[in-house]
Coordinates of N, CA, C and O in Angstrom, one line a residue:
X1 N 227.7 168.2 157.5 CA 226.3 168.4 157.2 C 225.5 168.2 158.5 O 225.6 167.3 159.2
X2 N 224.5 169.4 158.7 CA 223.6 169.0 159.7 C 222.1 168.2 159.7 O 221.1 168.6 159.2
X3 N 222.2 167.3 160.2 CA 220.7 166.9 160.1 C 219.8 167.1 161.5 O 220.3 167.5 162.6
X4 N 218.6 166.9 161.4 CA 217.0 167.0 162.8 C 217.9 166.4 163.9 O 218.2 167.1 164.9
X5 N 218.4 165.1 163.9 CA 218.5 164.5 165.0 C 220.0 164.5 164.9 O 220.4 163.4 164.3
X6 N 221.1 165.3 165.2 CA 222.3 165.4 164.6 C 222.8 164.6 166.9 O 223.5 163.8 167.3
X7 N 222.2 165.2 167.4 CA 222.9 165.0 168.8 C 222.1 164.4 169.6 O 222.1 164.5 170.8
X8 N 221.0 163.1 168.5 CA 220.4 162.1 169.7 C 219.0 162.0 169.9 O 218.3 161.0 169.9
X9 N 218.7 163.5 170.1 CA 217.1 163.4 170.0 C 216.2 163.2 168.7 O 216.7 163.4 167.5
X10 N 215.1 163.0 168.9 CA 214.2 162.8 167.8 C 214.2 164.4 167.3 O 213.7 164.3 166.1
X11 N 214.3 165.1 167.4 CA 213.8 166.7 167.4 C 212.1 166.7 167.0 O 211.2 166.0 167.5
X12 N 212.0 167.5 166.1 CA 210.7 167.8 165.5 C 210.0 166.5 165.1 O 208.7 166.5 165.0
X13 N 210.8 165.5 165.0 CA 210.1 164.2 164.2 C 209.3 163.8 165.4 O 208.4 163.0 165.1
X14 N 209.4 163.9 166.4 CA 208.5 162.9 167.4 C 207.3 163.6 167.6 O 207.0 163.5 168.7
X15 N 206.6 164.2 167.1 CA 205.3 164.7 166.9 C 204.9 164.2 165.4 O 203.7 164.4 165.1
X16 N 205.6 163.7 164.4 CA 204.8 163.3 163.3 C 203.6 161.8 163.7 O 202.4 161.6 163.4
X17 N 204.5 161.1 164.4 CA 203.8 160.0 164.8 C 202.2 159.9 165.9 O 201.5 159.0 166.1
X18 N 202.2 161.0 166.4 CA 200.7 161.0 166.8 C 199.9 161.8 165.9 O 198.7 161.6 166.0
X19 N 200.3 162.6 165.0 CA 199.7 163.2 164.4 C 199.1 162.0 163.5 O 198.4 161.4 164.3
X20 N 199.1 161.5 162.5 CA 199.3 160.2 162.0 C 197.9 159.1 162.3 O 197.0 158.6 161.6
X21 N 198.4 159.1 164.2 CA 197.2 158.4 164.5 C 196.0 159.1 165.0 O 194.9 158.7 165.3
X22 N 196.4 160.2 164.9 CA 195.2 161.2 165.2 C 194.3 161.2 163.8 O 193.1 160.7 163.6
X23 N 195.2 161.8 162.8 CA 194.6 161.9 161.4 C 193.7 160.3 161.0 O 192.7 160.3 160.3
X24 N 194.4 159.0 161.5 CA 193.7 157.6 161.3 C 192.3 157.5 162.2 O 191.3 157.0 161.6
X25 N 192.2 157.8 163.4 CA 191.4 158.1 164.2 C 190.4 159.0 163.8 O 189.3 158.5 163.7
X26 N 190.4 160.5 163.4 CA 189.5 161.2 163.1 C 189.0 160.5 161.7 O 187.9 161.1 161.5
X27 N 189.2 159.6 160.6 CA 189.4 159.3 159.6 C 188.0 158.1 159.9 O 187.1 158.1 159.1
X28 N 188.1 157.3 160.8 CA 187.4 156.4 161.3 C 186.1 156.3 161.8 O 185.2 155.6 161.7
X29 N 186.4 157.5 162.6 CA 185.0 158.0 163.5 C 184.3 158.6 162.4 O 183.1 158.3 162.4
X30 N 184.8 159.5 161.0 CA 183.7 160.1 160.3 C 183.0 159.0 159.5 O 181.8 158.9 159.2
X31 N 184.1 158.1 159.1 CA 182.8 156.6 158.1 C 182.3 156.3 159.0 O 181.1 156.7 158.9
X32 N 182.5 155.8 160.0 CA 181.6 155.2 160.8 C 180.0 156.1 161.3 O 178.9 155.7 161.5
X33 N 180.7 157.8 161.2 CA 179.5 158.4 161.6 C 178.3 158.5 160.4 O 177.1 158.3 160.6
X34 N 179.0 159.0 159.3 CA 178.6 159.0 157.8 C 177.6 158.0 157.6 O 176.5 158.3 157.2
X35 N 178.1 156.3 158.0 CA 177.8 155.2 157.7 C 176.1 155.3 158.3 O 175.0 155.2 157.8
X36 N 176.7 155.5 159.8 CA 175.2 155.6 161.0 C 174.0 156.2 160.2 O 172.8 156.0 160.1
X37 N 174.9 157.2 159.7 CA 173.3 157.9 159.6 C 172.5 158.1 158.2 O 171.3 158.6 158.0
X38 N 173.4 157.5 157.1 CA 172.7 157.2 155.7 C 172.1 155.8 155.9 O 170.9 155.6 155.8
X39 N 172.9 155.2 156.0 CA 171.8 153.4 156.0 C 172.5 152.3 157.4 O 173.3 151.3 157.4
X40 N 171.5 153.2 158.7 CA 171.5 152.4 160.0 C 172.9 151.2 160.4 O 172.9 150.2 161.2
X41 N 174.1 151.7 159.4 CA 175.2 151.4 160.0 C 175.7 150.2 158.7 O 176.5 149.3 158.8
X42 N 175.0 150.4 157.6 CA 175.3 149.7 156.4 C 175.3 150.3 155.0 O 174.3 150.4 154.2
X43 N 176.4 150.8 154.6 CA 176.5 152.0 153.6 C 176.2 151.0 152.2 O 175.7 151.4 151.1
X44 N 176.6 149.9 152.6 CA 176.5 149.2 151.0 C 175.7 148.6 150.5 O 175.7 148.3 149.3
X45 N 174.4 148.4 151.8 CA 172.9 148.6 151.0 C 172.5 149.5 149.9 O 172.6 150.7 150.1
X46 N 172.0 149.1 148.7 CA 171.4 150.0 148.0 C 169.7 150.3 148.6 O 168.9 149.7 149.2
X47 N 169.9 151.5 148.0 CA 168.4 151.8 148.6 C 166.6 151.4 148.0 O 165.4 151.7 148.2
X48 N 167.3 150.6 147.1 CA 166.1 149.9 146.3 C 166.1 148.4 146.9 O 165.8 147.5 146.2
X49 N 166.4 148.2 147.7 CA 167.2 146.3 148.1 C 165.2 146.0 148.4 O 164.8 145.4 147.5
X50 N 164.5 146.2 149.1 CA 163.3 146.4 149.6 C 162.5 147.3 149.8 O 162.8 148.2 150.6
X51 N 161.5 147.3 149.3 CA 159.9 148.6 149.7 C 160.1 148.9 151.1 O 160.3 148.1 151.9
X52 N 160.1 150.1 151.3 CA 160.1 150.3 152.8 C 158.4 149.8 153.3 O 157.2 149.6 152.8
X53 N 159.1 149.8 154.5 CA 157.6 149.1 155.4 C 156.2 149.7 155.2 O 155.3 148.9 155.3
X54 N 155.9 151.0 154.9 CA 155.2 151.7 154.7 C 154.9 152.3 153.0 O 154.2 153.3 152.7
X55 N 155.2 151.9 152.5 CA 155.2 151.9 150.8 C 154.3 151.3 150.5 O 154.2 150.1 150.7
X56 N 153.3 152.1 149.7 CA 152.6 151.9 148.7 C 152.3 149.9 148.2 O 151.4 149.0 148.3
X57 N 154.0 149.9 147.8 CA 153.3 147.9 147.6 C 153.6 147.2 148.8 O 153.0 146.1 148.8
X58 N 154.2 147.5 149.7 CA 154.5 146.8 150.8 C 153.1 146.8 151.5 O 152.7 145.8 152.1
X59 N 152.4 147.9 151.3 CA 151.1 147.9 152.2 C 150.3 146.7 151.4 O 149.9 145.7 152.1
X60 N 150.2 146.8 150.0 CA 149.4 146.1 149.1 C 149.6 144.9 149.6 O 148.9 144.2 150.3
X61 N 150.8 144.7 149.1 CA 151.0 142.8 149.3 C 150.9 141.9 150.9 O 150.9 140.8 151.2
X62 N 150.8 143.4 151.8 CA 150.3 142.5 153.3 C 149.2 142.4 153.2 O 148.8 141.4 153.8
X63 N 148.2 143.3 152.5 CA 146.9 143.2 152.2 C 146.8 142.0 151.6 O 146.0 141.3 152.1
X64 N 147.3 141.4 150.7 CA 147.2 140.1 149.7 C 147.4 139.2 150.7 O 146.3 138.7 151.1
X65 N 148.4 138.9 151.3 CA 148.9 138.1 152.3 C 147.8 137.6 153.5 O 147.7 136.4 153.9
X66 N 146.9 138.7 153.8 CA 146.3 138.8 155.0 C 144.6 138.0 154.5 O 143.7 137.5 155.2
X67 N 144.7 138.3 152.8 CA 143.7 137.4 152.6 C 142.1 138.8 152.0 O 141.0 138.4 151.6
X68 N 142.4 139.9 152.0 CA 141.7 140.9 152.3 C 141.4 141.4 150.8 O 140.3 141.9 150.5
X69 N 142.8 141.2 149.7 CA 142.4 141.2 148.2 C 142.2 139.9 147.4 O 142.7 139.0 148.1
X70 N 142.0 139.6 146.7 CA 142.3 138.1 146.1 C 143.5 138.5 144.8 O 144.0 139.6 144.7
X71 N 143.7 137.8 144.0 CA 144.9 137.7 143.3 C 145.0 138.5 142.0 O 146.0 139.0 141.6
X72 N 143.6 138.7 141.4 CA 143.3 139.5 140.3 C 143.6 141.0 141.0 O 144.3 141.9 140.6
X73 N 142.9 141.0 142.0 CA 142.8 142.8 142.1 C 144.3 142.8 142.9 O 144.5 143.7 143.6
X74 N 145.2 142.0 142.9 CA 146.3 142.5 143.9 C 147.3 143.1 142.3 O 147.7 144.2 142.3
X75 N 147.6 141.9 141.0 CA 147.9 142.4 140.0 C 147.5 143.3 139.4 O 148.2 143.8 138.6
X76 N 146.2 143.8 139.5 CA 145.5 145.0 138.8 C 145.9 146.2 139.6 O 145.4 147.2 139.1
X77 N 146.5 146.4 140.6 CA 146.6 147.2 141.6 C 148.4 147.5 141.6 O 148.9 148.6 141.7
X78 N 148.9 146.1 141.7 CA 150.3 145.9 141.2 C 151.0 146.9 140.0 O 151.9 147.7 140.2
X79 N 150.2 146.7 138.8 CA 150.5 147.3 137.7 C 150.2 148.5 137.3 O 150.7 148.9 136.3
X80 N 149.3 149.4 138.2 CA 148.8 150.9 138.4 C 150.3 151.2 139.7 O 150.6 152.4 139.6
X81 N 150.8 150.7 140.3 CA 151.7 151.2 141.3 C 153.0 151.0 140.6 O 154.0 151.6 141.0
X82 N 153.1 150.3 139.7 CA 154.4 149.9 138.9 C 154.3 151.0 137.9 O 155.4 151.4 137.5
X83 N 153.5 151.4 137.6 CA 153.6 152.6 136.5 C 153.6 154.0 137.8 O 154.5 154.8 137.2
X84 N 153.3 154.5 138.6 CA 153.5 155.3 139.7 C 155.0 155.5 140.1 O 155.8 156.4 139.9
X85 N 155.1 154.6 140.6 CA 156.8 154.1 141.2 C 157.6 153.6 140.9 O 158.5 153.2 141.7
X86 N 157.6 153.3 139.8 CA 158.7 152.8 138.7 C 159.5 152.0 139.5 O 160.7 152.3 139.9
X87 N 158.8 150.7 139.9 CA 159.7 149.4 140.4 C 160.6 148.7 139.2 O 160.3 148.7 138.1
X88 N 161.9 148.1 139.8 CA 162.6 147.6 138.7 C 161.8 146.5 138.2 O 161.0 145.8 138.7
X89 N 162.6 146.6 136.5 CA 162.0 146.1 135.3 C 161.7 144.1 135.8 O 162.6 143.4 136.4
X90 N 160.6 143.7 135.6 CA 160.4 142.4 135.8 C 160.3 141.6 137.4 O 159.9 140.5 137.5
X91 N 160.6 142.6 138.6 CA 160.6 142.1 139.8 C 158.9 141.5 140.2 O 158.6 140.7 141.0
X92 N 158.1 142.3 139.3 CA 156.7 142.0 139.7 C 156.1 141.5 138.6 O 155.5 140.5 139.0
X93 N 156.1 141.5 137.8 CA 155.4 140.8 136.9 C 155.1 139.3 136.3 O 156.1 138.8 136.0
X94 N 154.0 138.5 136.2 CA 153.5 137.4 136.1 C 154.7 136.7 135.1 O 154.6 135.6 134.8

């Protein structure tokens, strides 16, 4: 019976093994690229984790913070944006 390597050499088989690490390599570079560019190199963030900086309540509650609303109108203002942007159930509320 004949086999690939019947007289010593690897024949055809010694190209499977860079293939292999090529296929591991291109495999690598695309999550990592994937990763980059949906969430700044952290895919496993969900995208509700925090208001973005410029959001609606994020603006509000620096306004609170800064002293510029008092506490009635920050909740009365809270609860018109909570019905807008459907923040999850209970994160704001008294």
């Amino acid at each position: 019976m004949l086999t690939l390597a019947h007289d010593g050499s690897p024949g055809p088989w010694i190209l499977f093994l860079p293939l292999v690490w090529a296929v591991a390599a291109g495999g690598v570079v695309t999550v990592v690229r994937r990763a980059v560019r949906r969430g700044r190199g952290v895919p496993w963030r969900g995208a509700d984790a925090h208001p973005a900086a410029d959001s609606p309540i994020a603006v509000l509650g620096r306004r609170f913070a800064a002293g510029e609303i008092d506490e009635d109108e920050y909740w009365r203002r809270l609860s018109v944006l909570d019905e807008q942007f459907g923040r999850a159930a209970g994160s704001g509320a008294r």
